[in-house]
Coordinates of C-alpha atoms in Angstrom, one line a residue:
Chain A
M1 CA 0.0 0.0 0.0
Q2 CA 1.3 3.4 -0.9
F3 CA 0.5 5.9 1.8
E4 CA 0.3 9.7 1.9
T5 CA 0.8 11.6 5.1
I6 CA -1.7 14.3 6.1
I7 CA -0.5 16.9 8.6
G8 CA -2.3 19.9 10.1
L9 CA -0.8 22.1 12.8
E10 CA -2.2 24.1 15.6
V11 CA 0.2 26.7 17.0
H12 CA -0.3 28.7 20.2
A13 CA 1.8 31.8 20.4
Q14 CA 2.0 34.1 23.4
L15 CA 1.6 37.7 22.4
L16 CA 4.2 40.3 23.4
T17 CA 1.8 42.6 25.1
E18 CA 2.6 44.6 28.3
S19 CA -0.5 43.4 30.1
K20 CA -2.6 40.3 30.2
M21 CA -5.6 39.5 27.9
F22 CA -8.4 40.5 30.2
C23 CA -6.8 42.4 33.1
R24 CA -4.0 44.8 33.7
C25 CA -1.5 42.5 35.4
S26 CA 1.9 42.3 33.7
A27 CA 2.1 39.7 31.0
G28 CA 5.9 39.4 31.6
Y29 CA 6.0 36.5 34.0
A30 CA 9.2 34.8 32.9
S31 CA 11.4 35.9 35.8
A32 CA 8.6 36.8 38.3
D33 CA 8.1 35.0 41.6
P34 CA 5.0 32.8 41.6
N35 CA 1.6 34.5 42.0
T36 CA 3.0 38.1 41.9
H37 CA 1.3 39.0 38.6
V38 CA -2.2 38.2 39.6
C39 CA -5.5 40.0 40.4
P40 CA -9.1 39.0 41.0
V41 CA -9.7 38.7 37.2
C42 CA -6.9 36.3 36.3
L43 CA -7.5 34.5 39.6
G44 CA -11.0 33.9 38.5
L45 CA -12.5 35.3 41.7
P46 CA -16.3 35.5 41.7
G47 CA -17.7 38.8 40.3
A48 CA -14.4 39.9 38.7
L49 CA -15.1 41.1 35.1
P50 CA -12.7 40.8 32.1
V51 CA -12.0 43.7 29.8
I52 CA -10.4 43.1 26.3
N53 CA -6.8 44.2 25.8
H54 CA -6.9 46.3 22.6
G55 CA -3.2 45.7 22.0
A56 CA -3.7 41.9 21.9
V57 CA -6.6 42.3 19.4
Q58 CA -4.4 44.5 17.2
A59 CA -1.5 42.0 17.3
T60 CA -3.8 39.2 16.3
I61 CA -5.2 41.2 13.4
M62 CA -1.7 42.1 12.3
T63 CA -0.8 38.4 12.4
G64 CA -3.9 37.6 10.3
L65 CA -2.9 40.3 7.8
A66 CA 0.6 38.9 7.6
L67 CA -0.9 35.5 6.7
T68 CA -3.3 37.2 4.2
C69 CA -6.3 36.1 6.3
S70 CA -9.7 37.6 5.8
I71 CA -10.5 40.0 8.8
P72 CA -14.3 39.7 9.4
E73 CA -16.1 42.8 10.5
Y74 CA -17.7 41.0 13.4
S75 CA -16.0 38.9 16.1
K76 CA -16.8 37.7 19.6
F77 CA -15.4 35.7 22.5
D78 CA -16.8 32.5 23.8
R79 CA -16.5 30.4 26.9
K80 CA -14.8 27.0 26.6
N81 CA -15.8 25.0 29.6
Y82 CA -13.6 22.4 31.3
I83 CA -12.5 21.7 34.8
Y84 CA -8.8 21.6 35.4
P85 CA -6.7 23.2 38.1
D86 CA -4.7 25.3 35.6
L87 CA -8.0 27.0 34.6
M88 CA -9.0 29.4 37.3
K89 CA -12.6 30.1 36.3
G90 CA -13.5 26.6 35.2
Y91 CA -13.6 28.0 31.6
Q92 CA -11.2 29.6 29.2
I93 CA -12.2 32.7 27.3
S94 CA -11.5 31.8 23.7
Q95 CA -13.2 32.3 20.3
Y96 CA -15.3 29.6 18.8
D97 CA -17.3 30.4 15.7
L98 CA -16.3 34.0 15.0
P99 CA -12.5 34.3 15.3
L100 CA -10.7 37.6 14.6
C101 CA -9.1 36.2 11.5
G102 CA -10.5 33.8 8.8
G103 CA -8.8 31.9 6.1
G104 CA -5.4 32.8 4.8
V105 CA -2.2 31.3 3.4
L106 CA 1.4 30.8 4.3
P107 CA 3.7 30.3 1.3
L108 CA 6.6 28.0 1.8
V109 CA 9.6 27.2 -0.4
I110 CA 10.4 23.5 -0.2
D111 CA 13.2 22.1 -2.4
G112 CA 13.1 25.3 -4.4
K113 CA 9.4 25.0 -5.1
R114 CA 6.7 27.1 -3.7
K115 CA 4.0 25.4 -1.7
D116 CA 1.1 27.3 -0.1
I117 CA -0.1 26.1 3.3
G118 CA -3.7 27.2 4.0
I119 CA -4.5 28.9 7.3
T120 CA -7.9 28.0 8.6
R121 CA -8.2 30.7 11.2
V122 CA -6.4 32.8 13.8
H123 CA -8.1 33.4 17.1
L124 CA -7.4 35.0 20.5
E125 CA -7.6 33.4 23.9
E126 CA -6.0 33.4 27.3
D127 CA -3.2 31.2 28.6
T128 CA -3.6 28.9 31.6
A129 CA -1.9 28.8 35.0
R130 CA 1.3 26.8 35.4
L131 CA 1.3 23.6 37.4
V132 CA 4.2 22.2 39.3
H133 CA 4.2 18.6 40.4
R134 CA 6.0 17.6 43.6
T135 CA 6.4 14.6 45.8
A136 CA 7.3 15.0 49.5
N137 CA 7.1 12.4 52.3
G138 CA 5.5 9.9 50.0
E139 CA 2.7 12.4 49.1
T140 CA 2.3 13.6 45.5
Y141 CA 0.7 16.9 45.0
S142 CA 0.5 19.9 42.6
L143 CA 1.2 23.6 43.0
V144 CA -0.5 26.3 41.0
D145 CA 1.3 29.5 39.8
V146 CA -1.3 31.8 38.3
N147 CA 1.2 34.3 36.7
R148 CA 0.7 32.8 33.2
S149 CA -3.0 32.6 33.6
G150 CA -4.6 35.3 31.3
V151 CA -1.5 36.0 29.2
P152 CA -2.8 36.7 25.7
L153 CA -2.5 33.5 23.6
M154 CA -3.1 33.5 19.8
E155 CA -4.0 30.2 18.1
I156 CA -3.1 29.7 14.5
V157 CA -4.7 26.7 12.9
S158 CA -3.5 25.4 9.5
E159 CA -5.3 23.4 6.9
P160 CA -4.2 19.8 6.7
D161 CA -1.9 20.7 3.8
M162 CA 1.4 19.3 4.9
R163 CA 2.6 16.0 3.5
S164 CA 5.7 15.2 5.5
P165 CA 7.4 16.0 8.9
E166 CA 9.9 18.2 6.9
E167 CA 7.1 20.3 5.5
A168 CA 5.6 20.7 9.0
R169 CA 8.9 21.9 10.3
A170 CA 9.3 24.3 7.4
Y171 CA 5.8 25.7 8.1
L172 CA 6.7 26.2 11.8
M173 CA 10.0 27.9 10.9
A174 CA 8.3 30.2 8.4
L175 CA 5.5 31.0 10.9
R176 CA 7.9 31.7 13.7
Q177 CA 9.9 34.0 11.4
I178 CA 6.8 36.0 10.5
L179 CA 5.7 36.4 14.1
R180 CA 9.2 37.6 15.0
Y181 CA 9.3 40.0 12.0
I182 CA 6.1 41.7 12.8
G183 CA 7.1 41.7 16.5
V184 CA 3.9 40.2 17.9
S185 CA 5.6 37.3 19.7
T186 CA 9.1 36.1 20.7
A187 CA 7.9 32.8 19.3
N188 CA 10.5 31.1 21.5
M189 CA 9.6 27.4 21.5
E190 CA 11.9 26.4 24.4
E191 CA 10.4 29.1 26.7
G192 CA 6.8 28.0 25.8
A193 CA 5.9 31.2 23.9
F194 CA 5.4 29.1 20.7
R195 CA 3.7 25.7 21.1
C196 CA 2.6 23.2 18.5
D197 CA 0.1 20.4 18.4
A198 CA -0.1 18.3 15.3
N199 CA -2.9 16.3 13.7
V200 CA -1.5 13.4 11.6
S201 CA -3.2 10.7 9.6
Q202 CA -2.5 8.4 6.6
R203 CA -4.4 7.8 3.5
T204 CA -3.7 5.6 0.5
L205 CA -3.0 7.5 -2.7
D206 CA -6.2 6.0 -4.3
G207 CA -8.2 7.1 -1.3
S208 CA -9.3 3.5 -0.5
V209 CA -8.0 3.6 3.0
I210 CA -8.2 6.6 5.3
G211 CA -6.6 6.2 8.7
P212 CA -7.9 8.0 11.8
K213 CA -6.6 11.4 12.8
V214 CA -4.2 11.3 15.7
E215 CA -3.3 14.5 17.7
I216 CA 0.3 14.8 18.9
K217 CA 1.1 17.0 21.9
N218 CA 4.2 17.7 24.0
M219 CA 6.7 18.6 21.3
N220 CA 9.0 21.3 22.7
S221 CA 11.3 22.1 19.9
F222 CA 11.4 22.2 16.1
R223 CA 13.5 19.1 16.2
S224 CA 11.1 17.2 18.4
V225 CA 8.1 18.1 16.1
E226 CA 10.0 16.6 13.2
R227 CA 11.0 13.5 15.1
A228 CA 7.6 13.0 16.7
L229 CA 5.9 13.3 13.4
A230 CA 8.3 10.9 11.7
F231 CA 7.8 8.4 14.4
E232 CA 4.0 8.7 14.2
V233 CA 4.0 8.4 10.4
E234 CA 5.9 5.1 10.7
R235 CA 3.7 3.8 13.6
Q236 CA 0.5 4.5 11.7
R237 CA 1.7 3.0 8.4
K238 CA 2.9 -0.1 10.1
A239 CA -0.4 -0.5 11.9
L240 CA -2.4 0.0 8.7
R241 CA -0.2 -2.5 6.8
D242 CA -0.4 -5.1 9.5
G243 CA -4.2 -4.6 9.8
E244 CA -4.0 -3.4 13.3
A245 CA -6.7 -1.2 14.7
L246 CA -5.8 2.5 14.8
V247 CA -7.9 4.8 16.8
Q248 CA -8.5 8.5 16.8
E249 CA -6.8 9.7 19.9
T250 CA -4.4 12.1 21.5
R251 CA -0.8 11.0 21.9
G252 CA 2.1 12.6 23.8
W253 CA 5.6 12.7 22.5
V254 CA 8.2 11.3 25.0
E255 CA 11.4 13.1 24.0
D256 CA 13.9 10.8 25.8
Q257 CA 12.4 7.6 24.5
G258 CA 11.7 9.0 21.0
I259 CA 8.1 7.6 20.9
T260 CA 4.5 8.8 21.2
V261 CA 2.2 7.3 23.8
S262 CA -1.6 7.3 24.1
Q263 CA -2.9 10.1 26.4
R264 CA -6.5 9.0 26.2
T265 CA -7.9 9.3 29.7
K266 CA -11.6 8.5 29.4
E267 CA -13.8 7.3 26.6
F268 CA -15.8 10.5 26.3
A269 CA -14.5 13.2 24.1
H270 CA -14.0 16.7 25.6
D271 CA -17.3 18.4 25.9
Y272 CA -16.5 22.1 26.0
R273 CA -20.0 23.4 25.8
Y274 CA -19.0 26.6 24.1
F275 CA -21.3 29.5 24.5
P276 CA -20.9 33.3 23.9
E277 CA -19.0 35.0 26.7
P278 CA -21.7 37.1 28.4
D279 CA -19.1 39.4 30.1
L280 CA -17.6 40.6 26.9
P281 CA -19.5 42.6 24.3
P282 CA -18.7 41.7 20.7
L283 CA -16.1 43.4 18.5
V284 CA -17.1 45.3 15.4
L285 CA -14.0 46.1 13.5
D286 CA -13.5 49.4 11.9
R287 CA -12.0 49.1 8.4
A288 CA -9.8 52.1 9.1
E289 CA -8.3 50.5 12.1
V290 CA -7.5 47.3 10.1
D291 CA -5.9 49.5 7.4
G292 CA -3.9 51.3 10.1
I293 CA -2.6 48.0 11.4
Q294 CA -1.7 47.0 7.9
S295 CA 0.2 50.2 7.3
R296 CA 2.2 49.8 10.6
M297 CA 3.1 46.2 9.8
A298 CA 6.8 45.5 9.3
E299 CA 7.9 44.3 5.8
L300 CA 7.6 40.5 5.7
P301 CA 10.7 38.3 5.2
T302 CA 9.9 37.1 1.7
A303 CA 9.1 40.7 0.5
R304 CA 12.3 41.9 2.2
R305 CA 14.4 39.2 0.6
D306 CA 13.0 40.1 -2.9
R307 CA 13.7 43.7 -2.3
F308 CA 17.3 43.0 -1.2
I309 CA 17.9 41.3 -4.5
E310 CA 16.2 44.0 -6.5
Q311 CA 17.5 47.1 -4.6
Y312 CA 21.0 46.0 -3.6
G313 CA 21.8 43.5 -6.4
L314 CA 22.4 40.7 -3.9
N315 CA 22.1 37.1 -5.1
E316 CA 19.3 34.9 -3.8
R317 CA 21.5 33.1 -1.2
E318 CA 22.9 36.3 0.3
A319 CA 19.4 37.8 0.4
E320 CA 18.1 34.7 2.1
L321 CA 20.8 34.7 4.7
L322 CA 20.4 38.4 5.5
T323 CA 16.6 38.1 5.9
V324 CA 16.3 35.0 8.1
E325 CA 16.2 37.2 11.2
R326 CA 14.8 40.7 11.1
E327 CA 17.6 41.9 13.4
V328 CA 20.2 40.8 10.8
A329 CA 18.2 42.4 7.9
D330 CA 17.9 45.7 9.9
F331 CA 21.7 45.5 10.7
F332 CA 22.5 45.1 7.1
E333 CA 20.3 48.0 6.0
V334 CA 21.7 50.4 8.7
T335 CA 25.2 49.4 7.5
V336 CA 24.4 50.1 3.9
D337 CA 22.7 53.4 5.0
G338 CA 21.1 54.1 1.7
D339 CA 24.3 53.7 -0.4
S340 CA 23.7 50.7 -2.6
D341 CA 27.4 50.7 -3.6
R342 CA 28.2 49.6 -0.1
A343 CA 25.8 46.7 -0.2
R344 CA 28.2 44.1 -1.6
E345 CA 30.8 44.8 1.1
A346 CA 28.2 45.0 3.8
S347 CA 26.8 41.7 2.8
N348 CA 30.2 40.1 2.7
W349 CA 31.1 41.4 6.1
I350 CA 27.8 40.3 7.7
T351 CA 27.4 36.9 6.1
G352 CA 31.1 36.2 6.4
E353 CA 32.9 37.6 9.4
I354 CA 29.9 38.6 11.6
F355 CA 28.2 35.2 11.1
A356 CA 31.5 33.4 11.8
L357 CA 31.9 35.4 15.0
M358 CA 28.4 34.5 16.1
R359 CA 28.9 30.9 15.2
D360 CA 32.3 30.6 17.0
S361 CA 31.2 32.5 20.1
G362 CA 27.6 31.2 20.2
L363 CA 26.3 34.7 20.4
E364 CA 23.2 36.3 19.0
L365 CA 23.6 39.4 16.8
E366 CA 22.4 41.7 19.6
D367 CA 25.3 40.3 21.8
V368 CA 27.9 41.0 19.2
K369 CA 29.6 44.2 20.2
I370 CA 30.0 45.6 16.7
S371 CA 27.6 48.2 15.4
P372 CA 26.6 48.8 11.7
E373 CA 28.4 52.1 11.9
Q374 CA 31.6 50.3 12.8
I375 CA 31.2 47.9 9.9
R376 CA 30.7 51.0 7.7
E377 CA 33.9 52.5 9.1
L378 CA 35.8 49.2 8.3
I379 CA 34.5 49.3 4.8
E380 CA 35.7 52.9 4.5
L381 CA 39.1 52.0 5.9
V382 CA 39.5 49.3 3.3
G383 CA 38.1 51.4 0.5
E384 CA 40.5 54.3 1.2
D385 CA 43.5 51.8 1.4
T386 CA 44.2 52.5 5.0
I387 CA 44.0 48.8 5.8
N388 CA 43.8 45.7 3.7
N389 CA 41.1 43.1 3.9
R390 CA 43.2 40.8 6.0
T391 CA 43.9 43.4 8.6
A392 CA 40.3 44.5 8.5
K393 CA 39.2 41.0 9.8
E394 CA 41.6 41.3 12.7
V395 CA 40.3 44.8 13.4
L396 CA 36.7 43.4 13.4
V397 CA 37.5 40.9 16.1
A398 CA 39.3 43.6 18.1
V399 CA 36.3 45.9 17.9
H400 CA 34.1 43.1 19.3
E401 CA 36.6 42.4 22.1
T402 CA 37.4 46.0 23.1
G403 CA 34.4 48.0 22.0
K404 CA 36.7 50.5 20.5
S405 CA 36.1 51.9 17.0
P406 CA 38.0 50.5 14.0
R407 CA 39.9 53.7 13.4
E408 CA 41.1 53.8 17.1
I409 CA 42.3 50.2 16.8
V410 CA 44.1 50.8 13.6
E411 CA 45.9 53.8 15.1
E412 CA 46.7 52.2 18.5
R413 CA 48.1 49.0 17.0
G414 CA 49.8 50.6 14.0
L415 CA 47.8 48.5 11.6
A416 CA 47.6 51.2 8.9
Q417 CA 48.5 49.8 5.6
V418 CA 51.9 50.7 4.2
S419 CA 51.8 51.8 0.6
D420 CA 55.1 53.7 0.8
E421 CA 57.2 52.3 -2.1
A422 CA 60.6 53.0 -0.5
Q423 CA 59.7 51.2 2.7
L424 CA 58.1 48.3 0.9
L425 CA 60.9 47.9 -1.6
A426 CA 63.4 47.4 1.2
V427 CA 61.3 44.5 2.5
V428 CA 60.7 43.1 -0.9
R429 CA 64.4 43.0 -1.6
S430 CA 65.2 41.3 1.6
V431 CA 62.5 38.7 1.0
V432 CA 63.9 38.0 -2.5
D433 CA 67.4 37.7 -1.1
E434 CA 66.2 35.2 1.5
H435 CA 64.2 32.9 -0.8
P436 CA 66.4 32.1 -3.8
D437 CA 64.4 28.9 -4.4
A438 CA 61.1 30.7 -4.8
V439 CA 62.8 33.2 -7.1
T440 CA 64.2 30.4 -9.3
D441 CA 60.8 28.7 -9.4
Y442 CA 59.3 32.0 -10.5
Q443 CA 61.9 32.5 -13.2
N444 CA 61.4 29.0 -14.4
G445 CA 57.8 29.8 -15.1
K446 CA 56.1 28.8 -11.8
K447 CA 54.4 32.2 -11.5
A448 CA 52.4 31.0 -8.5
A449 CA 55.7 31.3 -6.5
I450 CA 55.0 35.0 -6.3
G451 CA 52.1 34.2 -3.9
F452 CA 54.6 32.7 -1.5
L453 CA 56.8 35.8 -1.8
I454 CA 53.9 38.2 -1.2
G455 CA 53.1 36.1 1.9
Q456 CA 56.6 36.6 3.2
V457 CA 56.4 40.3 2.6
M458 CA 53.1 40.4 4.5
R459 CA 54.7 38.4 7.3
Q460 CA 57.5 40.9 7.7
M461 CA 55.1 43.7 7.6
R462 CA 52.7 42.1 10.1
G463 CA 50.0 42.1 7.5
T464 CA 50.1 45.9 6.9
A465 CA 51.6 45.9 3.4
N466 CA 49.4 47.1 0.6
P467 CA 49.1 43.9 -1.3
G468 CA 48.8 45.6 -4.7
V469 CA 51.9 47.7 -4.2
A470 CA 53.8 44.8 -2.8
R471 CA 52.9 42.6 -5.8
S472 CA 54.0 45.2 -8.4
L473 CA 57.2 45.9 -6.5
L474 CA 57.9 42.2 -6.3
E475 CA 57.2 41.7 -10.0
Q476 CA 59.5 44.6 -10.8
T477 CA 62.3 43.3 -8.6
L478 CA 62.0 39.8 -10.0
A479 CA 62.2 41.2 -13.5
E480 CA 65.3 43.2 -12.6
R481 CA 66.9 40.1 -11.2
V482 CA 66.4 38.2 -14.5
T483 CA 68.0 40.9 -16.6
S484 CA 70.9 41.5 -14.2
Chain B
M1 CA -43.9 20.7 24.6
S2 CA -42.0 17.5 24.4
D3 CA -42.5 14.6 26.8
K4 CA -39.2 13.1 25.8
K5 CA -37.1 12.4 28.9
L6 CA -33.4 12.6 29.2
S7 CA -31.7 9.2 29.2
L8 CA -29.8 8.1 32.3
E9 CA -26.6 8.2 30.2
E10 CA -27.2 11.9 29.5
V11 CA -27.8 12.5 33.2
D12 CA -24.5 10.7 34.0
H13 CA -22.7 12.8 31.4
V14 CA -24.0 16.1 32.8
A15 CA -23.1 15.0 36.3
M16 CA -19.6 14.1 35.2
L17 CA -19.1 17.5 33.6
A18 CA -20.3 19.1 36.8
R19 CA -18.1 16.8 38.8
L20 CA -21.1 15.5 40.8
G21 CA -21.3 12.0 42.0
L22 CA -24.9 10.8 42.0
E23 CA -26.5 8.0 44.0
P24 CA -28.7 5.6 42.0
D25 CA -32.0 7.1 43.2
E26 CA -30.6 10.6 42.6
R27 CA -29.9 9.7 39.0
E28 CA -33.6 9.0 38.5
M29 CA -34.6 12.1 40.4
M30 CA -32.3 14.3 38.3
R31 CA -33.6 12.7 35.2
E32 CA -37.1 13.8 36.2
Q33 CA -36.2 17.3 37.3
L34 CA -33.8 18.1 34.4
S35 CA -36.4 16.8 31.9
S36 CA -39.1 19.0 33.3
I37 CA -36.7 22.0 33.2
L38 CA -35.9 21.3 29.6
D39 CA -39.6 21.0 28.8
H40 CA -40.3 24.3 30.4
I41 CA -37.4 26.1 28.6
S42 CA -38.4 24.5 25.3
L43 CA -41.5 26.6 25.4
L44 CA -39.3 29.2 23.7
Q45 CA -39.2 27.0 20.6
S46 CA -42.8 27.9 19.9
V47 CA -41.9 31.6 19.3
D48 CA -41.7 32.5 15.7
T49 CA -38.1 33.9 15.2
S50 CA -38.1 33.7 11.4
A51 CA -37.8 37.5 11.1
I52 CA -35.2 38.0 13.8
P53 CA -31.4 37.7 13.1
P54 CA -29.5 35.4 15.5
T55 CA -27.4 37.2 18.1
A56 CA -25.0 36.3 20.8
Q57 CA -25.8 39.4 22.9
V58 CA -28.9 41.1 24.0
I59 CA -27.1 44.4 24.9
T60 CA -26.1 46.9 22.3
L61 CA -22.6 47.5 23.7
Q62 CA -19.7 46.7 21.4
N63 CA -15.9 47.3 21.2
Q64 CA -15.4 47.7 25.0
M65 CA -11.6 47.5 25.0
R66 CA -8.8 49.0 27.2
A67 CA -5.3 50.2 26.3
D68 CA -2.5 47.7 26.8
D69 CA -1.0 49.1 30.0
V70 CA 0.0 47.5 33.3
H71 CA -1.4 48.2 36.7
D72 CA -0.3 46.8 40.1
S73 CA -1.2 43.3 40.9
L74 CA -2.3 42.0 44.3
S75 CA 0.3 41.3 47.1
L76 CA 1.1 37.7 47.7
D77 CA -0.6 37.9 51.1
E78 CA -3.8 39.0 49.6
V79 CA -3.6 36.4 46.9
M80 CA -3.1 33.6 49.4
K81 CA -5.6 34.9 51.9
N82 CA -8.3 32.4 51.1
A83 CA -6.1 29.6 50.0
P84 CA -6.7 26.4 52.1
D85 CA -3.0 25.4 51.5
S86 CA 0.0 26.8 49.8
E87 CA 3.7 26.2 49.4
D88 CA 6.5 28.4 48.1
G89 CA 3.9 31.1 47.1
M90 CA 1.8 28.7 45.1
F91 CA -1.6 27.2 45.7
K92 CA -1.3 23.6 46.8
V93 CA -3.8 21.2 45.3
R94 CA -4.3 17.5 45.0
A95 CA -2.0 15.9 42.4
V96 CA -3.2 16.5 38.9
L97 CA -1.8 14.5 36.0
E98 CA -3.4 14.2 32.7

């Protein structure tokens, strides 16, 4: 049997608002002591009334616009009822049938080919409290920290358009990139600001067998999503081939064992008994507001990549590298500072030396102590022949280590390039005298030997020799030696 | 309107959702009482609503939103005031594992 994998993803992303979804407690709970960002509303105390955070609504609409979703005029909140200790009110305020954003699309590029993944909807809800499980004196119990309760949470539901774990991963990466670009979420998966549940099923290519849909939870990194889905695809295919019964269920990914296990607790499905939230009047969106959000939205990664190619003459690979993170793209454009002639050099410096520095030191761009202005200064120093490229790379590292400007470092360390012919000629002559073998090689037609000799000149000059001048002086000297 | 009674399974399901444990005789009693409540409410079905658009709200308010700014939260003492049990600033509850 030839199977095809069907994957749909549900992503929950915490929004980067100042305050919570329905109260004015701070939404920044990461480093807060337990239960210090709570009030009667997020504690779910009787009689406390929620009020909608306008900023969270705007961030959700911006996300919808970034995913080319329809933005309906009318939207409302609903109660999703279930009893669990992480849910203070006994219900979660969410959106059921009238979400803020309707259908849209997220275009991916997979193996060089464009593939559109449909977006079903984007809606807004509130996060739940955090549970801590402990055992002491043989007693197992749970502790509740309500800080996270009520943090704005956006749910982005995809169509079942993905056909492999790799596509699912590509979708998540692209979605995360967009959320970070438009600044609505940190989309940090390890910190729980970006969570993913997956629906996976199998069907035969001729449609004769359609396996049940299995929901996978507990995947805490992009890698674990891909691994969990790959495991699940194999598990389902094997069961279908062997004629075993597959059931529609929820399964949890167990990272250290690399398997999914059934999480089915009871036979009954969840019965959420959604109904319109009586404490929150509906939203009727003003077209002008939606247009305003659209106009404030940052340029999206694909558009920016295309513009980099067009405007700065970069190739596709460079443009891609420079636009993966918005911070890098911003850094590049500040470096270029409107002068397209500088773009080539700026791109080389950033994708070459800066990326290497980040890779070697494990730092993010924001932690690299080199500013776009300093890169510009380096490009100028090379352009005006004050230093050569090789020295410039050393200067770059020194800038990062000392925080001093490139010019300061060049001056302090005497790194300015020497173009003075008299000074260089003395060095060239001594190198030629010291390496008769290389001279003979050169004169016997091995022109590559001049590279070695230039290297020796550089060595004596501690890298400060102007390579162009050094080369022509060498050629001149070697020619003189032949005739003499 | 309708004399159709709830099934005992439906009673059990509702009891489960409400986290209520019912004795056998209570199941039957709840079945009677819930059925008669539903019968009473279903009177509304007889109203002709063909000319009335569906709505989720009976009030005319809309777009009640606030700016995204932060106010002070409660002190931990206030938060824990009515908690039966706590540990390390957190509410202590029976073990929950899904």
